[in-house]
Short mmCIF file of C-alpha atoms in Angstrom, two decimals:
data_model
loop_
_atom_site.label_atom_id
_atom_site.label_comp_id
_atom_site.label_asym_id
_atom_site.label_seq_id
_atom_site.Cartn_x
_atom_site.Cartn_y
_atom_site.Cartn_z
CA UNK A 154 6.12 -27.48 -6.73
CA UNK A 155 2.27 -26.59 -6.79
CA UNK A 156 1.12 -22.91 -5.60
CA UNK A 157 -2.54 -21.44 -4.68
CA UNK A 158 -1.92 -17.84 -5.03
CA UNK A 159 -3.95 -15.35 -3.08
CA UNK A 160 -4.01 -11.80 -4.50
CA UNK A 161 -4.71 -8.44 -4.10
CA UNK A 162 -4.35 -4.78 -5.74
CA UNK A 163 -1.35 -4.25 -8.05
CA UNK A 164 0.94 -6.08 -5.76
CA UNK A 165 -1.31 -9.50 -6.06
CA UNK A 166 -0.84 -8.72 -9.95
CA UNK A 167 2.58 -8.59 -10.03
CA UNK A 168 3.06 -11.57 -8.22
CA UNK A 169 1.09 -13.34 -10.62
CA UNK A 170 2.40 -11.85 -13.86
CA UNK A 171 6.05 -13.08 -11.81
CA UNK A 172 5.21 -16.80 -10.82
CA UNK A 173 3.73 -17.64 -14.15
CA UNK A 174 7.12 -16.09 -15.88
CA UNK A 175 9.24 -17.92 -13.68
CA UNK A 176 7.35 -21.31 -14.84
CA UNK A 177 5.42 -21.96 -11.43
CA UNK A 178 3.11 -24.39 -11.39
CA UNK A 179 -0.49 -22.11 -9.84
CA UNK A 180 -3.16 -24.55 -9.75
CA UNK A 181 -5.49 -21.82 -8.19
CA UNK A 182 -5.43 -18.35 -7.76
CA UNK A 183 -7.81 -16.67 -5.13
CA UNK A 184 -8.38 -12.98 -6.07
CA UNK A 185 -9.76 -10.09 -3.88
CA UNK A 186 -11.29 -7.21 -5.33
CA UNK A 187 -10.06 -3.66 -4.70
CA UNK A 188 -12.72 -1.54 -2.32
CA UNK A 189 -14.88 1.11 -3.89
CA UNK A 190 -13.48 4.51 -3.16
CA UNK A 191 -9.88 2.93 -4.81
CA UNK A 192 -9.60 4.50 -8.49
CA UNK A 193 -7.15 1.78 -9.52
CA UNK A 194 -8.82 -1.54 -9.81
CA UNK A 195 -6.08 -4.22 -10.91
CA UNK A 196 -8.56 -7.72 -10.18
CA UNK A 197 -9.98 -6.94 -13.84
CA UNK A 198 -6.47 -7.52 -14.85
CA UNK A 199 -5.59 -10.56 -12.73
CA UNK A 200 -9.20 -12.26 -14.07
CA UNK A 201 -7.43 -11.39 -17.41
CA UNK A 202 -4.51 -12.85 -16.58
CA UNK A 203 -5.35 -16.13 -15.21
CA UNK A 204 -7.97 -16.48 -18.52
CA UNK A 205 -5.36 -15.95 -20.62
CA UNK A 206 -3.04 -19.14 -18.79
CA UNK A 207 -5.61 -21.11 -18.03
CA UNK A 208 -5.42 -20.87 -14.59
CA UNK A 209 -8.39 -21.67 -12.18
CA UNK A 210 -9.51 -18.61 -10.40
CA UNK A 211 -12.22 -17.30 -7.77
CA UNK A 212 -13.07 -13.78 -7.17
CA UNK A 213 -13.88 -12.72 -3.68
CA UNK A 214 -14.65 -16.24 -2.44
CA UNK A 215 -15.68 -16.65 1.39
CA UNK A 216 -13.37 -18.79 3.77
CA UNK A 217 -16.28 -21.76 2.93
CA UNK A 218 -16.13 -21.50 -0.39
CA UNK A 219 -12.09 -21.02 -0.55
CA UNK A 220 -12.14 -24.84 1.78
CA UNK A 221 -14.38 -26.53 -0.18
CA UNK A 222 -12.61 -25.49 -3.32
CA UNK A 223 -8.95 -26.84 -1.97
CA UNK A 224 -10.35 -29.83 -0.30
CA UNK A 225 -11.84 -30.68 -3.74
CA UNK A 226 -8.93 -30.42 -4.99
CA UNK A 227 -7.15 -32.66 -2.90
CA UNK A 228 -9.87 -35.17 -3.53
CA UNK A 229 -8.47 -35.46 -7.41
CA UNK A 230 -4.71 -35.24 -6.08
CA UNK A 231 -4.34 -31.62 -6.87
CA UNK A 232 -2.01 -31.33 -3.91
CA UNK A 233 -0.57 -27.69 -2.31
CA UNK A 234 2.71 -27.21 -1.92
CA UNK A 235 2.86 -23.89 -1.05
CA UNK A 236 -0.11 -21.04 0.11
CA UNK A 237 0.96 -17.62 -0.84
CA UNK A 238 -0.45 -13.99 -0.22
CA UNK A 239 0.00 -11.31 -2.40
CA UNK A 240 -1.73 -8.08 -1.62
CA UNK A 241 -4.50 -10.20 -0.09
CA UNK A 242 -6.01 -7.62 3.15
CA UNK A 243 -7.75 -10.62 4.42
CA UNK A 244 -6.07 -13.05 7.03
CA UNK A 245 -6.23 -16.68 5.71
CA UNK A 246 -7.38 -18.87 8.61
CA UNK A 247 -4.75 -21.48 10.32
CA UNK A 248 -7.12 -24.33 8.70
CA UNK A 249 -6.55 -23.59 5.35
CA UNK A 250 -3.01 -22.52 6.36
CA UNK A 251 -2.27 -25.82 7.25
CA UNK A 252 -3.27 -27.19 3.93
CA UNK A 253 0.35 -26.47 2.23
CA UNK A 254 2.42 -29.63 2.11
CA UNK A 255 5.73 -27.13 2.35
CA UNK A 256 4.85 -23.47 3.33
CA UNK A 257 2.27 -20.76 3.42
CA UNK A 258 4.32 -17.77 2.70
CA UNK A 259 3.20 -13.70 2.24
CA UNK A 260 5.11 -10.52 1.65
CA UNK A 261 4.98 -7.49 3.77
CA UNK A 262 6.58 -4.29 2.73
CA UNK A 263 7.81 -3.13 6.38
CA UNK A 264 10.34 -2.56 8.52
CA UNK A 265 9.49 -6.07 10.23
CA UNK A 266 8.69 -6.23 13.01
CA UNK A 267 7.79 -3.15 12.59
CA UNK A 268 4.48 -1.36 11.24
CA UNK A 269 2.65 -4.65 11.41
CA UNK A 270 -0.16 -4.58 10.08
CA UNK A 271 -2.63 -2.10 7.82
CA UNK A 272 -1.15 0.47 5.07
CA UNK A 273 2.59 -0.06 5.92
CA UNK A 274 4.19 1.66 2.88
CA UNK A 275 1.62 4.83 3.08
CA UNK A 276 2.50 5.13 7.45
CA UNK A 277 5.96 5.12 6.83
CA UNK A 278 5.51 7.87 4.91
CA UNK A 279 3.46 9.87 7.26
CA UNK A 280 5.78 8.83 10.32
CA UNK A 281 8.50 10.30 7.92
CA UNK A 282 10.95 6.97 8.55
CA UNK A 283 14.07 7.19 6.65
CA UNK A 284 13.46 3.01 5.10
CA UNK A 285 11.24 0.25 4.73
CA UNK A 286 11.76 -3.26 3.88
CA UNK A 287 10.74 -5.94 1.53
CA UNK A 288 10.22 -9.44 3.17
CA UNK A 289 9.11 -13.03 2.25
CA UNK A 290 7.58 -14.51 5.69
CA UNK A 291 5.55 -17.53 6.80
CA UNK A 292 1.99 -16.90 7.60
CA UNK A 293 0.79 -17.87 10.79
CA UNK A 294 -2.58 -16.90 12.92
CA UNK A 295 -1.32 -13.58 14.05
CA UNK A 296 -0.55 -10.36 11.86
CA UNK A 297 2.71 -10.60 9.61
CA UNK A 298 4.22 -11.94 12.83
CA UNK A 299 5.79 -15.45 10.70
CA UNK A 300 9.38 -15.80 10.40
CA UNK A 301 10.96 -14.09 7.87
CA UNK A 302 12.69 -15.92 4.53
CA UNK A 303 13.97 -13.23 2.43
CA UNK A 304 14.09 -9.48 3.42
CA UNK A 305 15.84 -6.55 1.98
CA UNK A 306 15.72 -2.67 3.07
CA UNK A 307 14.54 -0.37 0.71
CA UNK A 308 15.41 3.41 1.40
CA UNK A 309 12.80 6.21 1.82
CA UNK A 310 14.25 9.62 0.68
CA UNK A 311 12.53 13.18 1.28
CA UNK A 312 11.76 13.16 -2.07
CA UNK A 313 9.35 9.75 -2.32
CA UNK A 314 5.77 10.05 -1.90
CA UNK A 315 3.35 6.43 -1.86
CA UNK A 316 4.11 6.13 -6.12
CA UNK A 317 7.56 6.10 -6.44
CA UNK A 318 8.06 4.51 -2.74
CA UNK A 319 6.19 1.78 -4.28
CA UNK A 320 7.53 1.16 -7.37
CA UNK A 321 10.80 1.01 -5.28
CA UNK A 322 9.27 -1.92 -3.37
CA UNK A 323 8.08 -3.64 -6.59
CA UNK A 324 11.79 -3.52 -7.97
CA UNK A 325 13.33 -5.31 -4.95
CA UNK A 326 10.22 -7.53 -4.50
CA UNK A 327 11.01 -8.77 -8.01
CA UNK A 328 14.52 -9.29 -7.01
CA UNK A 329 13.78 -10.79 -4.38
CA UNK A 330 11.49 -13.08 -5.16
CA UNK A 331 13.54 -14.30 -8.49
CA UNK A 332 16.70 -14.94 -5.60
CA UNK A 333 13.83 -17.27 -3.78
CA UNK A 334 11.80 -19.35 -5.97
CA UNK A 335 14.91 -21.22 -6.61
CA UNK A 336 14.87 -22.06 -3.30
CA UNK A 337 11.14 -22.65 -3.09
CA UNK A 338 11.51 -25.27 -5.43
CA UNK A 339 14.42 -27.20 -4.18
CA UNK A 340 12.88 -26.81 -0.52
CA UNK A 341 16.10 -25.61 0.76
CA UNK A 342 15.33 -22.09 2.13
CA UNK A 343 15.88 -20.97 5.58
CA UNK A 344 13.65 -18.71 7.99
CA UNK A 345 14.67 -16.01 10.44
CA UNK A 346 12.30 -15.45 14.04
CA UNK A 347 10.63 -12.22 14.42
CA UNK A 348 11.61 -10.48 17.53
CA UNK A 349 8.61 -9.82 18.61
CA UNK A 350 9.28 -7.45 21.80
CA UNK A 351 10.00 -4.93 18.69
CA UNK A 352 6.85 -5.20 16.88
CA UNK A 353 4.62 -2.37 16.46
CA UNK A 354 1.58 -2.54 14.79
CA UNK A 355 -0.79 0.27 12.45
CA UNK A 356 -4.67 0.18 12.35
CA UNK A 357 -6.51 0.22 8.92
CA UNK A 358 -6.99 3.74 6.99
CA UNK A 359 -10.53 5.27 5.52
CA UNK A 360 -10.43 8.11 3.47
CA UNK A 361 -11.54 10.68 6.48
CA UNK A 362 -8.56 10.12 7.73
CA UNK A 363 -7.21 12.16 5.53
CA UNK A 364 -8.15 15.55 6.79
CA UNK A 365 -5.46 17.78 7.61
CA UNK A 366 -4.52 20.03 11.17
CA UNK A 367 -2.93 23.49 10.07
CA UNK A 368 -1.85 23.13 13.65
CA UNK A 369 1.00 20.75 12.43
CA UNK A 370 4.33 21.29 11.12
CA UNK A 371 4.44 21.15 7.77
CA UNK A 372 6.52 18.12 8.35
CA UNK A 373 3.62 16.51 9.46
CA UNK A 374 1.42 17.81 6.64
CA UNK A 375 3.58 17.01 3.90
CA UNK A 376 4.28 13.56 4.61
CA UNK A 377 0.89 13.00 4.98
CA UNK A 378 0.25 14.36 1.55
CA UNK A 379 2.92 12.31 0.17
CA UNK A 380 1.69 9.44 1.75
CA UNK A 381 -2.33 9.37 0.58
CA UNK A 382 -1.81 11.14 -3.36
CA UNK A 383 -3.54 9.90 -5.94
CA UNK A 384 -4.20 6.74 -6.42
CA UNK A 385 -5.43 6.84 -3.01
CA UNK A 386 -8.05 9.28 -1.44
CA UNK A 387 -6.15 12.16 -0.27
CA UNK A 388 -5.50 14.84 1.95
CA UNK A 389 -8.06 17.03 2.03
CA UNK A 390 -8.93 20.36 4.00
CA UNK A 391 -11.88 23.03 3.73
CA UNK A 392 -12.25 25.96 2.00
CA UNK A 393 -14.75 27.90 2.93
CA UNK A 394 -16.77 25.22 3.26
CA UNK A 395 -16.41 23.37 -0.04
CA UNK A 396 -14.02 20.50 0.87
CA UNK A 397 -10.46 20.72 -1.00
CA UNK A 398 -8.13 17.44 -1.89
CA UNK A 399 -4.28 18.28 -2.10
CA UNK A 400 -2.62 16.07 -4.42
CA UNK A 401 1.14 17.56 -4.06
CA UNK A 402 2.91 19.95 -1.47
CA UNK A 403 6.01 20.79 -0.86
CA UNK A 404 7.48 22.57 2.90
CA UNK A 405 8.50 26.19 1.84
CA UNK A 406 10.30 28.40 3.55
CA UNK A 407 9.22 32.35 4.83
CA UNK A 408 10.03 34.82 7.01
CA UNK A 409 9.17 34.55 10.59
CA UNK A 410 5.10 35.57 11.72
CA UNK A 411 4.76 36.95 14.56
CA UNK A 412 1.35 36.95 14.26
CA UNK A 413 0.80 33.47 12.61
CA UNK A 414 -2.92 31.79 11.71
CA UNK A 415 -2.39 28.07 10.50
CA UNK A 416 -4.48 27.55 7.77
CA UNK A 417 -4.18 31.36 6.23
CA UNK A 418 -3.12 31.54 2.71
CA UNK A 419 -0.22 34.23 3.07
CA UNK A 420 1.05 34.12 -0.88
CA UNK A 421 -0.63 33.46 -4.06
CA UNK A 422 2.01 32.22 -6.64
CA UNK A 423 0.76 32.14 -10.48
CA UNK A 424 0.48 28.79 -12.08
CA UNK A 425 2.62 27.51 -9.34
CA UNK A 426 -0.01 26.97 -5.94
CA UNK A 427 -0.27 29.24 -2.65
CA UNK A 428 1.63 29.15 0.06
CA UNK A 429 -0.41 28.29 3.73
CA UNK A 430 0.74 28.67 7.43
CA UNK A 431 1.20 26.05 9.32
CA UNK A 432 1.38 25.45 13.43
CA UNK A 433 5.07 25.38 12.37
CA UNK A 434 6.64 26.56 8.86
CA UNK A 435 4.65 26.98 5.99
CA UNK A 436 3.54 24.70 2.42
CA UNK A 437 3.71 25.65 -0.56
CA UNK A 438 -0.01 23.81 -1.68
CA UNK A 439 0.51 23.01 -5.36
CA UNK A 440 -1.98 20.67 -7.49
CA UNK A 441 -5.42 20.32 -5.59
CA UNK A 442 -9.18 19.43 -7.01
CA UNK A 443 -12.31 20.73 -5.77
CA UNK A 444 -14.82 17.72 -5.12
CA UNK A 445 -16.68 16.61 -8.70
CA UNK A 446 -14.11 19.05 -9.97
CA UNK A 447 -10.76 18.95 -12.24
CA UNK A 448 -7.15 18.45 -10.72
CA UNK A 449 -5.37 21.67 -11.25
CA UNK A 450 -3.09 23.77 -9.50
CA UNK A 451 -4.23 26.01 -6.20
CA UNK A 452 -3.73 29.52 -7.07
CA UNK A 453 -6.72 28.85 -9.41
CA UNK A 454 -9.28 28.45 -6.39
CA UNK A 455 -7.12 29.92 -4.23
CA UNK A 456 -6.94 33.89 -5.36
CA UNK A 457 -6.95 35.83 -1.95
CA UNK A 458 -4.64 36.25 1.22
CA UNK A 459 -7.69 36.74 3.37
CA UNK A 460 -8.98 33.07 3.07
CA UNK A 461 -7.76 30.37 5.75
CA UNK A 462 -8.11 26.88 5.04
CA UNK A 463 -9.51 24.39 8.07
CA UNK A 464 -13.35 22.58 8.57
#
């Protein structure tokens, strides 16, 4: 069987790095470049990749360039078997869709149908949902909506934040995918329908989305810490002014306030953080970095019981 690979961030990578060790046949691999305010840019290392295997590749090509390039193909009976999408934010149109002999297949790490969509993995997290899923799905002209070939949960505990939930996700997408290429190959895999009077749906993330309400529980604000640390942008607040990016929290418990502010700082703990109010319980607010500044822990900034955090 023949593949055309498309492929973004670390996910798009792996999937490579997997196909060519299982002894796929990738006649072309399609790779999309990671957006600006991402620190982690893994399409350097899938160029590097398909130099090294001698695999044609296109960076960032338009939907006109990515037809011309398959249809050419065709012309010198460089056939598609199968259209996959790894990591790839962009939907492929039903035109090119169309194009694979067999299937055009993508991976979703959700709770399908569930959390269609944007950012699964890093909503989860800030909806606080107890698992998530890995799943191997056809692609079709609406969102992640396909019918599903392989799926398997993966479990979220209180623990995870958007690193080691990952990594989870990679383990069992390996697995999976090493239990269906077997298939692929033979042709002899089945599909599942979507029930689609369950599907939600998420909306794309920007980095000011990050900004945190001391009116929340610290539910709330932890999972959304969890969810957007490093390598994404973060949840950030304001101190005095000078906007603040917390990189790890943890809920901590006090005594009850009577007379609560969310936001104030109500403890100062040496080389451990500060703990901050919130609209219900309290954080303890441990590694954070100034903008343009070093990531280090919070009772460094941090230093008085009279400060309140908020825009």
């Amino acid at each position: 069987m023949k593949y055309v690979l498309f492929v973004g961030s670390r996910l798009g990578l792996e999937a490579l790095e997997l196909l060519i060790g299982e002894s796929c046949i990738i006649t072309h691999v399609f790779i999309e470049k990671e957006h600006e305010h991402e620190f982690e840019k893994f399409y350097i290392r899938s160029i590097e990749k398909c130099e090294t295997e001698n695999i044609n590749f296109s960076v960032n090509s338009t939907q006109n360039e990515i037809k011309d390039i398959l249809t050419e193909n065709e012309s010198s009976n460089i056939y598609i078997d199968y259209i996959m999408s790894f990591g790839y934010r962009r939907m492929i149109p039903n035109d090119i869709i169309e194009m694979a002999r067999v299937a055009a297949l993508g991976t979703h790490f959700s709770p399908l149908p569930r959390y269609r969509g944007f950012a699964p993995l890093n909503w989860v997290l800030i909806n606080g949902e107890s698992e998530t899923a890995v799943n191997l799905f056809y692609l079709d002209k609406e969102v992640d909506n396909g019918d599903i070939v392989e799926s398997e949960v993966v479990p979220i505990s209180y623990n995870d934040d958007i690193n080691t939930l990952f990594e989870k996700c990679i383990v069992v997408f390996q697995e999976l995918m090493r239990r269906a290429i077997p298939k692929l190959e033979k042709g002899t895999f089945n599909a599942v329908k979507q029930d689609s009077d369950q599907a939600t749906y998420t909306c794309a993330r920007n980095p000011e989305d990050g900004i945190i309400n001391w009116n929340w529980s610290s539910t709330r604000i932890y999972n959304l810490t969890r969810a957007l640390t490093y390598p994404y942008p973060g949840a950030f607040s304001f101190l005095e002014g000078q906007k603040i990016f917390i990189w790890s929290c943890e809920e901590y418990k006090t005594p009850k306030y009577e007379g609560s502010v969310p936001g104030k700082v109500i403890r100062i703990i040496k080389d451990q953080g500060v703990i901050v109010l919130c609209g219900e319980g309290a954080v303890l607010i441990k590694e954070i970095q100034l903008e343009n500044g070093e990531r280090i822990t919070a009772d460094k900034v941090i230093n008085s019981v009279r400060l309140t955090l908020g825009i």
